[in-house]
CSV table of C-alpha atoms in Angstrom, one decimal:
chain,number,residue,atom,x,y,z
A,1,MET,CA,-24.9,2.4,-12.4
A,2,ILE,CA,-24.9,2.0,-8.6
A,3,ALA,CA,-25.5,-1.5,-7.3
A,4,TYR,CA,-25.2,-3.8,-4.3
A,5,ASP,CA,-23.7,-7.2,-4.8
A,6,ASP,CA,-24.3,-9.8,-2.1
A,7,GLU,CA,-20.8,-11.2,-2.5
A,8,ILE,CA,-18.7,-8.0,-2.8
A,9,GLY,CA,-21.0,-5.4,-1.3
A,10,PRO,CA,-21.7,-1.9,-2.7
A,11,CYS,CA,-20.2,-0.9,-6.0
A,12,VAL,CA,-20.4,1.5,-8.8
A,13,PHE,CA,-20.2,0.4,-12.4
A,14,LYS,CA,-18.7,2.8,-14.9
A,15,THR,CA,-19.2,2.3,-18.6
A,16,ASP,CA,-17.6,3.9,-21.6
A,17,PRO,CA,-19.1,4.5,-25.1
A,18,ALA,CA,-17.4,1.3,-26.4
A,19,GLY,CA,-19.4,-0.8,-23.9
A,20,TYR,CA,-16.5,-1.6,-21.6
A,21,TYR,CA,-17.5,-1.6,-18.0
A,22,ALA,CA,-15.7,-1.9,-14.7
A,23,SER,CA,-16.7,-2.1,-11.0
A,24,PHE,CA,-15.3,0.4,-8.5
A,25,LYS,CA,-15.7,1.2,-4.8
A,26,ALA,CA,-15.7,4.8,-5.8
A,27,CYS,CA,-15.2,6.7,-9.0
A,28,SER,CA,-15.9,10.0,-10.7
A,29,VAL,CA,-16.7,11.3,-14.2
A,30,GLY,CA,-16.2,14.6,-15.8
A,31,THR,CA,-13.5,17.1,-16.6
A,32,LYS,CA,-11.5,16.5,-13.5
A,33,GLN,CA,-12.1,12.8,-13.1
A,34,THR,CA,-8.4,11.9,-13.0
A,35,GLU,CA,-7.8,14.2,-10.0
A,36,ALA,CA,-11.0,13.1,-8.3
A,37,ASN,CA,-10.3,9.4,-8.8
A,38,SER,CA,-6.8,9.8,-7.4
A,39,PHE,CA,-8.3,11.6,-4.3
A,40,LEU,CA,-10.8,8.8,-3.8
A,41,GLU,CA,-8.3,6.1,-4.3
A,42,LYS,CA,-6.0,7.6,-1.6
A,43,LYS,CA,-9.0,7.9,0.8
A,44,ILE,CA,-10.2,4.4,0.2
A,45,LYS,CA,-6.7,2.9,0.6
A,46,LYS,CA,-6.4,4.7,4.0
A,47,LYS,CA,-9.8,3.4,5.2
A,48,SER,CA,-11.8,1.0,3.0
A,49,ASP,CA,-14.6,0.3,5.5
A,50,LEU,CA,-16.2,3.7,5.6
A,51,ASN,CA,-19.6,4.0,7.3
A,52,HIS,CA,-22.6,5.7,5.7
A,53,GLU,CA,-21.8,9.2,7.1
A,54,GLU,CA,-18.1,8.9,6.2
A,55,THR,CA,-18.9,7.8,2.7
A,56,ILE,CA,-21.1,10.9,2.1
A,57,GLN,CA,-18.5,13.2,3.6
A,58,THR,CA,-15.7,11.7,1.5
A,59,ALA,CA,-17.7,12.3,-1.7
A,60,ILE,CA,-18.5,15.9,-0.7
A,61,ASN,CA,-14.9,16.5,0.5
A,62,CYS,CA,-13.6,15.1,-2.8
A,63,LEU,CA,-15.8,17.5,-4.9
A,64,SER,CA,-14.8,20.4,-2.7
A,65,THR,CA,-11.1,19.7,-2.8
A,66,ILE,CA,-10.9,19.0,-6.5
A,67,LEU,CA,-12.9,22.1,-7.5
A,68,SER,CA,-11.3,24.3,-4.8
A,69,ALA,CA,-14.7,25.4,-3.6
A,70,ASP,CA,-16.5,25.7,-0.2
A,71,PHE,CA,-20.0,24.7,-0.8
A,72,LYS,CA,-23.2,25.9,0.8
A,73,PRO,CA,-26.1,23.3,1.1
A,74,THR,CA,-28.0,25.0,-1.7
A,75,GLU,CA,-25.1,24.6,-4.1
A,76,ILE,CA,-24.8,20.8,-4.3
A,77,GLU,CA,-27.0,17.8,-4.6
A,78,VAL,CA,-26.2,14.5,-2.9
A,79,ALA,CA,-28.0,11.3,-3.5
A,80,VAL,CA,-27.5,8.0,-1.7
A,81,VAL,CA,-28.3,4.3,-2.3
A,82,SER,CA,-27.4,1.8,0.4
A,83,LYS,CA,-28.0,-1.8,1.3
A,84,ASP,CA,-30.5,-0.8,4.0
A,85,LYS,CA,-32.2,1.8,1.8
A,86,PRO,CA,-32.0,0.5,-1.8
A,87,ASN,CA,-34.1,3.3,-3.2
A,88,PHE,CA,-32.4,6.4,-4.6
A,89,HIS,CA,-32.6,9.1,-1.9
A,90,VAL,CA,-31.7,12.7,-2.4
A,91,LEU,CA,-30.5,14.4,0.8
A,92,THR,CA,-32.2,17.5,2.0
A,93,GLU,CA,-30.4,20.8,2.4
A,94,GLU,CA,-30.4,20.2,6.2
A,95,GLU,CA,-28.8,16.8,5.8
A,96,ILE,CA,-26.2,18.3,3.4
A,97,ASP,CA,-25.5,21.1,5.9
A,98,ALA,CA,-24.9,18.6,8.7
A,99,HIS,CA,-22.3,16.9,6.5
A,100,LEU,CA,-20.7,20.1,5.5
A,101,THR,CA,-20.5,21.1,9.2
A,102,ALA,CA,-18.9,17.7,10.1
A,103,ILE,CA,-16.3,18.1,7.3
A,104,ALA,CA,-15.5,21.7,8.5
A,105,GLU,CA,-15.1,20.4,12.1
A,106,LYS,CA,-12.6,17.7,11.0
A,107,ASP,CA,-10.4,20.3,9.3
């Protein structure tokens, strides 16, 4: 579940089948979740106050790094929820391409 808490800000709640839940600044699920969570933890420790663009690019970069893949805008889907825009918003291919270009320029 993705939520915005007035006291602690944006957070992601992850639950397991037993009903245990925890709040995270960033987390992943799936077959390589340990590697992805480690990647995200290191990035968040370096800079915890990511802006909107940096957050999206960190998520894409994490996926690309952990899967050892260079993505095209048609190969991934990215959705965003923020305090300013609380509705679930799926990025267009053009928006994703802009983020992929920004990531490539950083490297």
